[in-house]
Amino acid sequence: MASGAAPNAPRHSLTRHALGAMARDKLFAACCVVLGVIVLGVIVGPWLSPHSYYAINLEFAQQPPQFSGQHWFGTDDLGRDLFVRAMQGGRISLMVGLVATIVSLVFGVVWGATAGYLGGRIDHLMMRVVDIFYAIPFMFFVILLMVLFGRNIILIFVAIGAVNWLDMARIVRGQTLALRGREFVQAAEVIGASRPRIIFRHIVPNLLGIVVVYATLTVPQVILIESFLSFLGLGVQEPMTSWGALVQQGTQVMSTAPWVLLFPATLLAVSLVCLNFIGDGLRDALDPKDRHR
Amino acid sequence: MLRYTVSRLISAVPTLALVLVLAFSLVHAAPGGPFDTERALPPETEARLNEAYGLDQPFWVQFGNYVGGLLRGDFGPSYRYPQSTVGELIADAFPVSATLGLLALVVGAGLGIAIGIVAALRQNSVLDHVLMSVSMTGISVPGFVIAPLAVLLFAVTLRWLPASGLQTPAHYVLPVFALALPMLAYVARLMRASLVETLKSQFIRTARSQGLSSRTLVFRYAMKPALIPVVSYLGPAIAAVLTGSVVIEQIFNIPGIGRLFIQGALNRDYTLVMGLVVLYSSLLIVMNLIVDLLYGVLDPRVRY
């Protein structure tokens, strides 16, 4: 990477650097395509099939997959069409990933930017709160929450969002500290802009690059937590499903009907791998720290 | 260093207190109690049970009694297994989880560090790219996907290894593999990145200019500071792996801490859940302290 950009290229053009790094990264492109296909399939899939994800048909229980027949991915032990269930499960998994990421992103950005901009004692206090939260064994608390207070999907969002905003808050605060001494912030202060206005109109837009990168890396983490909970039977409940819940059902019947495990497990694994590679590629392309490699 | 250790342990007290209060209020705020059964108990019986276990007391009294017990090393009685205390339940389950965890740690950290060094020394080679892509996959795919797939392949289809239980050494292979894989992948990536960075630093250039061989350079000079990020990841990871994985223990039917926790939570066994939270939080605090002390050993520039 030592001679990354062409010599005549402007050395600090973020866009040019980003595009170059991405083009080099064929893996990145491949992951985008694969993930795009999965997302499309998940959105359109359930409409393409005549089956519904909840219709039970015991006559056709545990049918192996037939790609030219009725059930493309086969059926589960209740005779439900696995293709539609896998796609429906994907809708839930990906949606949880997206929504919970947005929740943690909003919370983390507001917290981090406020602490970083105000500085001093308030900053110290706010970051101390983050430190204390870090020391709490969150997985235990999420499991407890789900077990004790019923298993509804809103609670999943809250629980996951509560875990994930901490990293975002730290990163954003660090960046804000670097930004707040800059001329455009001073200029805004001189004009007499209010503090919230400076934070949200001047500082936050300048954080977008790094926020996008870490949001991309948060989505797979969130999907993982959701499927973990669903795997334990604490996440989404029947007949609604998610990839984690489907993998769990698959493990129950894998000796007689391995496809019930294989299809959802593959979809989940491939999506997570792609999301991580995309986030990693974005970080390499956008993170200013690496620009002079 | 002693002063630093003591002050760190003191500062852990409020954190632990907060964890205790949070967990205690959470289990008490939840609907349902430990004596809920399929058939409703007669009210007098339930009242007497509550009285026997002190559950008729106000919240803060219960909390005080619990913390008082903890300070004497008493985790309290289990509500669901009246014949044994929480301390005994944990003493039975912890060695099982810890054995698996230690094995996974040796495999994961050992192989991970080795792979990281190889990749860093062959930076940007095909081997490096392959190793890093594989380890990225290892990080991304969770244990509850890897484990069933491994069981399907090695136990159900090939019949090389048993699928569940822990009776013989062969039984350990699959769960240890499933536990070690994410750790291995993470350590390999951290080790590579940090060794690449360390090898660029001034003191390495000086050592190289004095004609030291690559091997001496890496193992005598670069290794120690490069291990710092790996160590800071491993601290909390060890706490997690020693207290068992909820899903791995579920999949392989292993009577460890993870399964105990899920059962405790499902049964509303307040004291059992609390005991496990205390166990894990204290382990986490101790591990993080050890990590911070190790920084000084690994990097002479670090002062306390």
Short mmCIF file of N, CA, C and O in Angstrom, two decimals, chain A residues 216-285:
data_model
loop_
_atom_site.label_atom_id
_atom_site.label_comp_id
_atom_site.label_asym_id
_atom_site.label_seq_id
_atom_site.Cartn_x
_atom_site.Cartn_y
_atom_site.Cartn_z
N THR A 216 -21.66 0.40 10.22
CA THR A 216 -21.60 -0.81 9.39
C THR A 216 -21.07 -1.98 10.19
O THR A 216 -21.51 -3.11 10.02
N LEU A 217 -20.12 -1.70 11.08
CA LEU A 217 -19.58 -2.79 11.88
C LEU A 217 -20.52 -3.17 13.03
O LEU A 217 -20.43 -4.26 13.57
N THR A 218 -21.43 -2.26 13.38
CA THR A 218 -22.37 -2.57 14.46
C THR A 218 -23.49 -3.50 13.98
O THR A 218 -23.95 -4.36 14.73
N VAL A 219 -23.91 -3.31 12.71
CA VAL A 219 -25.03 -4.13 12.21
C VAL A 219 -24.79 -5.63 12.40
O VAL A 219 -25.64 -6.31 12.99
N PRO A 220 -23.64 -6.18 11.96
CA PRO A 220 -23.46 -7.62 12.19
C PRO A 220 -23.43 -8.00 13.67
O PRO A 220 -23.94 -9.05 14.05
N GLN A 221 -22.87 -7.12 14.51
CA GLN A 221 -22.87 -7.42 15.96
C GLN A 221 -24.30 -7.55 16.48
O GLN A 221 -24.61 -8.45 17.25
N VAL A 222 -25.13 -6.63 16.03
CA VAL A 222 -26.51 -6.62 16.50
C VAL A 222 -27.25 -7.86 16.02
O VAL A 222 -27.96 -8.52 16.78
N ILE A 223 -27.06 -8.20 14.74
CA ILE A 223 -27.70 -9.40 14.19
C ILE A 223 -27.27 -10.61 15.00
O ILE A 223 -28.08 -11.49 15.31
N LEU A 224 -26.00 -10.62 15.37
CA LEU A 224 -25.46 -11.72 16.15
C LEU A 224 -26.17 -11.83 17.50
O LEU A 224 -26.55 -12.92 17.91
N ILE A 225 -26.34 -10.70 18.17
CA ILE A 225 -26.99 -10.74 19.49
C ILE A 225 -28.43 -11.22 19.35
O ILE A 225 -28.89 -12.06 20.12
N GLU A 226 -29.11 -10.70 18.33
CA GLU A 226 -30.50 -11.10 18.14
C GLU A 226 -30.60 -12.59 17.88
O GLU A 226 -31.43 -13.29 18.47
N SER A 227 -29.73 -13.11 16.98
CA SER A 227 -29.85 -14.54 16.66
C SER A 227 -29.44 -15.39 17.85
O SER A 227 -29.98 -16.46 18.06
N PHE A 228 -28.49 -14.86 18.64
CA PHE A 228 -28.09 -15.55 19.86
C PHE A 228 -29.29 -15.69 20.80
O PHE A 228 -29.58 -16.76 21.31
N LEU A 229 -30.02 -14.57 20.99
CA LEU A 229 -31.19 -14.62 21.87
C LEU A 229 -32.26 -15.55 21.30
O LEU A 229 -32.86 -16.35 22.01
N SER A 230 -32.48 -15.45 19.98
CA SER A 230 -33.50 -16.29 19.37
C SER A 230 -33.09 -17.75 19.43
O SER A 230 -33.94 -18.64 19.60
N PHE A 231 -31.78 -18.01 19.32
CA PHE A 231 -31.29 -19.38 19.41
C PHE A 231 -31.63 -19.96 20.78
O PHE A 231 -32.00 -21.12 20.89
N LEU A 232 -31.52 -19.14 21.81
CA LEU A 232 -31.84 -19.61 23.16
C LEU A 232 -33.34 -19.65 23.41
O LEU A 232 -33.78 -20.03 24.48
N GLY A 233 -34.13 -19.25 22.41
CA GLY A 233 -35.58 -19.25 22.57
C GLY A 233 -36.07 -18.00 23.27
O GLY A 233 -37.21 -17.94 23.71
N LEU A 234 -35.21 -16.99 23.40
CA LEU A 234 -35.61 -15.78 24.12
C LEU A 234 -35.92 -14.63 23.18
O LEU A 234 -36.34 -13.56 23.60
N GLY A 235 -35.69 -14.82 21.88
CA GLY A 235 -35.90 -13.73 20.93
C GLY A 235 -37.30 -13.75 20.36
O GLY A 235 -38.27 -13.83 21.11
N VAL A 236 -37.41 -13.68 19.04
CA VAL A 236 -38.73 -13.67 18.41
C VAL A 236 -39.42 -15.01 18.66
O VAL A 236 -38.78 -16.05 18.77
N GLN A 237 -40.73 -14.98 18.74
CA GLN A 237 -41.48 -16.17 19.11
C GLN A 237 -42.29 -16.71 17.94
O GLN A 237 -42.69 -15.97 17.05
N GLU A 238 -42.55 -18.01 17.96
CA GLU A 238 -43.36 -18.68 16.94
C GLU A 238 -44.71 -17.99 16.79
O GLU A 238 -45.24 -17.50 17.77
N PRO A 239 -45.30 -18.00 15.59
CA PRO A 239 -44.78 -18.57 14.34
C PRO A 239 -43.77 -17.63 13.65
O PRO A 239 -43.15 -18.04 12.69
N MET A 240 -43.65 -16.38 14.15
CA MET A 240 -42.66 -15.48 13.58
C MET A 240 -41.28 -16.10 13.83
O MET A 240 -41.10 -16.90 14.74
N THR A 241 -40.33 -15.76 12.98
CA THR A 241 -39.05 -16.43 13.10
C THR A 241 -37.91 -15.50 12.71
O THR A 241 -38.14 -14.43 12.15
N SER A 242 -36.69 -15.89 13.05
CA SER A 242 -35.52 -15.17 12.60
C SER A 242 -34.44 -16.21 12.31
O SER A 242 -34.62 -17.39 12.60
N TRP A 243 -33.32 -15.79 11.73
CA TRP A 243 -32.31 -16.78 11.36
C TRP A 243 -31.82 -17.55 12.58
O TRP A 243 -31.59 -18.76 12.51
N GLY A 244 -31.66 -16.86 13.70
CA GLY A 244 -31.20 -17.55 14.90
C GLY A 244 -32.18 -18.62 15.34
O GLY A 244 -31.80 -19.74 15.67
N ALA A 245 -33.48 -18.29 15.32
CA ALA A 245 -34.50 -19.25 15.72
C ALA A 245 -34.51 -20.44 14.76
O ALA A 245 -34.67 -21.59 15.17
N LEU A 246 -34.32 -20.17 13.45
CA LEU A 246 -34.31 -21.25 12.47
C LEU A 246 -33.12 -22.18 12.66
O LEU A 246 -33.26 -23.40 12.56
N VAL A 247 -31.94 -21.58 12.97
CA VAL A 247 -30.76 -22.41 13.23
C VAL A 247 -31.03 -23.31 14.42
O VAL A 247 -30.69 -24.50 14.42
N GLN A 248 -31.68 -22.76 15.43
CA GLN A 248 -32.00 -23.54 16.61
C GLN A 248 -32.90 -24.74 16.25
O GLN A 248 -32.63 -25.86 16.65
N GLN A 249 -33.96 -24.47 15.45
CA GLN A 249 -34.83 -25.58 15.03
C GLN A 249 -34.05 -26.59 14.22
O GLN A 249 -34.25 -27.80 14.34
N GLY A 250 -33.13 -26.08 13.40
CA GLY A 250 -32.32 -26.97 12.56
C GLY A 250 -31.48 -27.92 13.39
O GLY A 250 -31.36 -29.10 13.07
N THR A 251 -30.92 -27.43 14.51
CA THR A 251 -30.08 -28.30 15.32
C THR A 251 -30.90 -29.43 15.93
O THR A 251 -30.39 -30.50 16.20
N GLN A 252 -32.20 -29.19 16.14
CA GLN A 252 -33.05 -30.22 16.73
C GLN A 252 -33.23 -31.42 15.79
O GLN A 252 -33.36 -32.55 16.25
N VAL A 253 -33.28 -31.16 14.49
CA VAL A 253 -33.63 -32.23 13.55
C VAL A 253 -32.50 -32.53 12.58
O VAL A 253 -32.72 -33.14 11.54
N MET A 254 -31.26 -32.13 12.94
CA MET A 254 -30.22 -32.20 11.90
C MET A 254 -29.86 -33.62 11.49
O MET A 254 -29.38 -33.83 10.39
N SER A 255 -30.11 -34.62 12.34
CA SER A 255 -29.74 -35.98 11.92
C SER A 255 -30.72 -36.52 10.89
O SER A 255 -30.34 -37.33 10.05
N THR A 256 -31.99 -36.10 10.92
CA THR A 256 -32.95 -36.59 9.93
C THR A 256 -33.16 -35.61 8.79
O THR A 256 -33.45 -36.03 7.67
N ALA A 257 -33.04 -34.31 9.06
CA ALA A 257 -33.32 -33.32 8.02
C ALA A 257 -32.27 -32.21 8.06
O ALA A 257 -32.54 -31.10 8.49
N PRO A 258 -31.03 -32.52 7.62
CA PRO A 258 -29.93 -31.54 7.76
C PRO A 258 -30.20 -30.21 7.05
O PRO A 258 -29.66 -29.19 7.48
N TRP A 259 -31.04 -30.21 6.00
CA TRP A 259 -31.27 -28.96 5.28
C TRP A 259 -31.96 -27.91 6.14
O TRP A 259 -31.78 -26.72 5.91
N VAL A 260 -32.71 -28.35 7.12
CA VAL A 260 -33.40 -27.39 7.99
C VAL A 260 -32.37 -26.55 8.75
O VAL A 260 -32.60 -25.40 9.10
N LEU A 261 -31.20 -27.16 9.01
CA LEU A 261 -30.11 -26.42 9.63
C LEU A 261 -29.29 -25.67 8.57
O LEU A 261 -28.97 -24.49 8.74
N LEU A 262 -28.97 -26.37 7.47
CA LEU A 262 -27.98 -25.84 6.53
C LEU A 262 -28.40 -24.52 5.89
O LEU A 262 -27.60 -23.59 5.81
N PHE A 263 -29.64 -24.40 5.43
CA PHE A 263 -30.02 -23.18 4.71
C PHE A 263 -29.97 -21.93 5.59
O PHE A 263 -29.27 -20.97 5.25
N PRO A 264 -30.67 -21.93 6.72
CA PRO A 264 -30.58 -20.71 7.54
C PRO A 264 -29.18 -20.44 8.08
O PRO A 264 -28.74 -19.29 8.11
N ALA A 265 -28.44 -21.51 8.45
CA ALA A 265 -27.09 -21.31 8.98
C ALA A 265 -26.21 -20.65 7.93
O ALA A 265 -25.46 -19.72 8.22
N THR A 266 -26.32 -21.13 6.67
CA THR A 266 -25.50 -20.55 5.61
C THR A 266 -25.88 -19.10 5.37
O THR A 266 -25.02 -18.22 5.25
N LEU A 267 -27.18 -18.82 5.30
CA LEU A 267 -27.62 -17.44 5.06
C LEU A 267 -27.10 -16.51 6.14
O LEU A 267 -26.57 -15.43 5.86
N LEU A 268 -27.25 -16.94 7.39
CA LEU A 268 -26.79 -16.11 8.51
C LEU A 268 -25.28 -15.90 8.44
O LEU A 268 -24.80 -14.76 8.52
N ALA A 269 -24.54 -17.01 8.24
CA ALA A 269 -23.08 -16.91 8.22
C ALA A 269 -22.62 -16.00 7.08
O ALA A 269 -21.81 -15.10 7.28
N VAL A 270 -23.16 -16.23 5.88
CA VAL A 270 -22.73 -15.45 4.72
C VAL A 270 -23.04 -13.96 4.93
O VAL A 270 -22.21 -13.10 4.66
N SER A 271 -24.23 -13.66 5.44
CA SER A 271 -24.57 -12.25 5.66
C SER A 271 -23.62 -11.60 6.65
O SER A 271 -23.15 -10.47 6.43
N LEU A 272 -23.34 -12.30 7.75
CA LEU A 272 -22.45 -11.73 8.76
C LEU A 272 -21.05 -11.52 8.21
O LEU A 272 -20.44 -10.47 8.41
N VAL A 273 -20.54 -12.51 7.47
CA VAL A 273 -19.21 -12.38 6.89
C VAL A 273 -19.17 -11.18 5.95
O VAL A 273 -18.28 -10.34 6.03
N CYS A 274 -20.18 -11.07 5.08
CA CYS A 274 -20.21 -9.96 4.11
C CYS A 274 -20.25 -8.61 4.83
O CYS A 274 -19.51 -7.69 4.49
N LEU A 275 -21.13 -8.50 5.82
CA LEU A 275 -21.24 -7.23 6.54
C LEU A 275 -19.92 -6.85 7.19
O LEU A 275 -19.50 -5.69 7.14
N ASN A 276 -19.25 -7.83 7.79
CA ASN A 276 -17.97 -7.53 8.43
C ASN A 276 -16.91 -7.11 7.41
O ASN A 276 -16.14 -6.19 7.66
N PHE A 277 -16.88 -7.81 6.27
CA PHE A 277 -15.90 -7.44 5.25
C PHE A 277 -16.20 -6.03 4.71
O PHE A 277 -15.29 -5.25 4.47
N ILE A 278 -17.48 -5.72 4.53
CA ILE A 278 -17.84 -4.39 4.02
C ILE A 278 -17.43 -3.32 5.03
O ILE A 278 -16.83 -2.30 4.67
N GLY A 279 -17.74 -3.55 6.31
CA GLY A 279 -17.37 -2.58 7.33
C GLY A 279 -15.86 -2.39 7.39
O GLY A 279 -15.36 -1.26 7.49
N ASP A 280 -15.14 -3.50 7.28
CA ASP A 280 -13.69 -3.45 7.32
C ASP A 280 -13.14 -2.68 6.12
O ASP A 280 -12.24 -1.84 6.27
N GLY A 281 -13.71 -2.97 4.94
CA GLY A 281 -13.27 -2.28 3.73
C GLY A 281 -13.55 -0.79 3.82
O GLY A 281 -12.71 0.05 3.48
N LEU A 282 -14.74 -0.44 4.33
CA LEU A 282 -15.09 0.98 4.50
C LEU A 282 -14.12 1.66 5.45
O LEU A 282 -13.70 2.79 5.22
N ARG A 283 -13.75 0.95 6.50
CA ARG A 283 -12.84 1.56 7.48
C ARG A 283 -11.48 1.82 6.84
O ARG A 283 -10.91 2.88 6.99
N ASP A 284 -11.00 0.81 6.08
CA ASP A 284 -9.73 1.02 5.40
C ASP A 284 -9.81 2.20 4.45
O ASP A 284 -8.86 2.97 4.31
N ALA A 285 -10.96 2.35 3.78
CA ALA A 285 -11.08 3.39 2.77
C ALA A 285 -11.28 4.77 3.38
O ALA A 285 -10.80 5.77 2.86
#
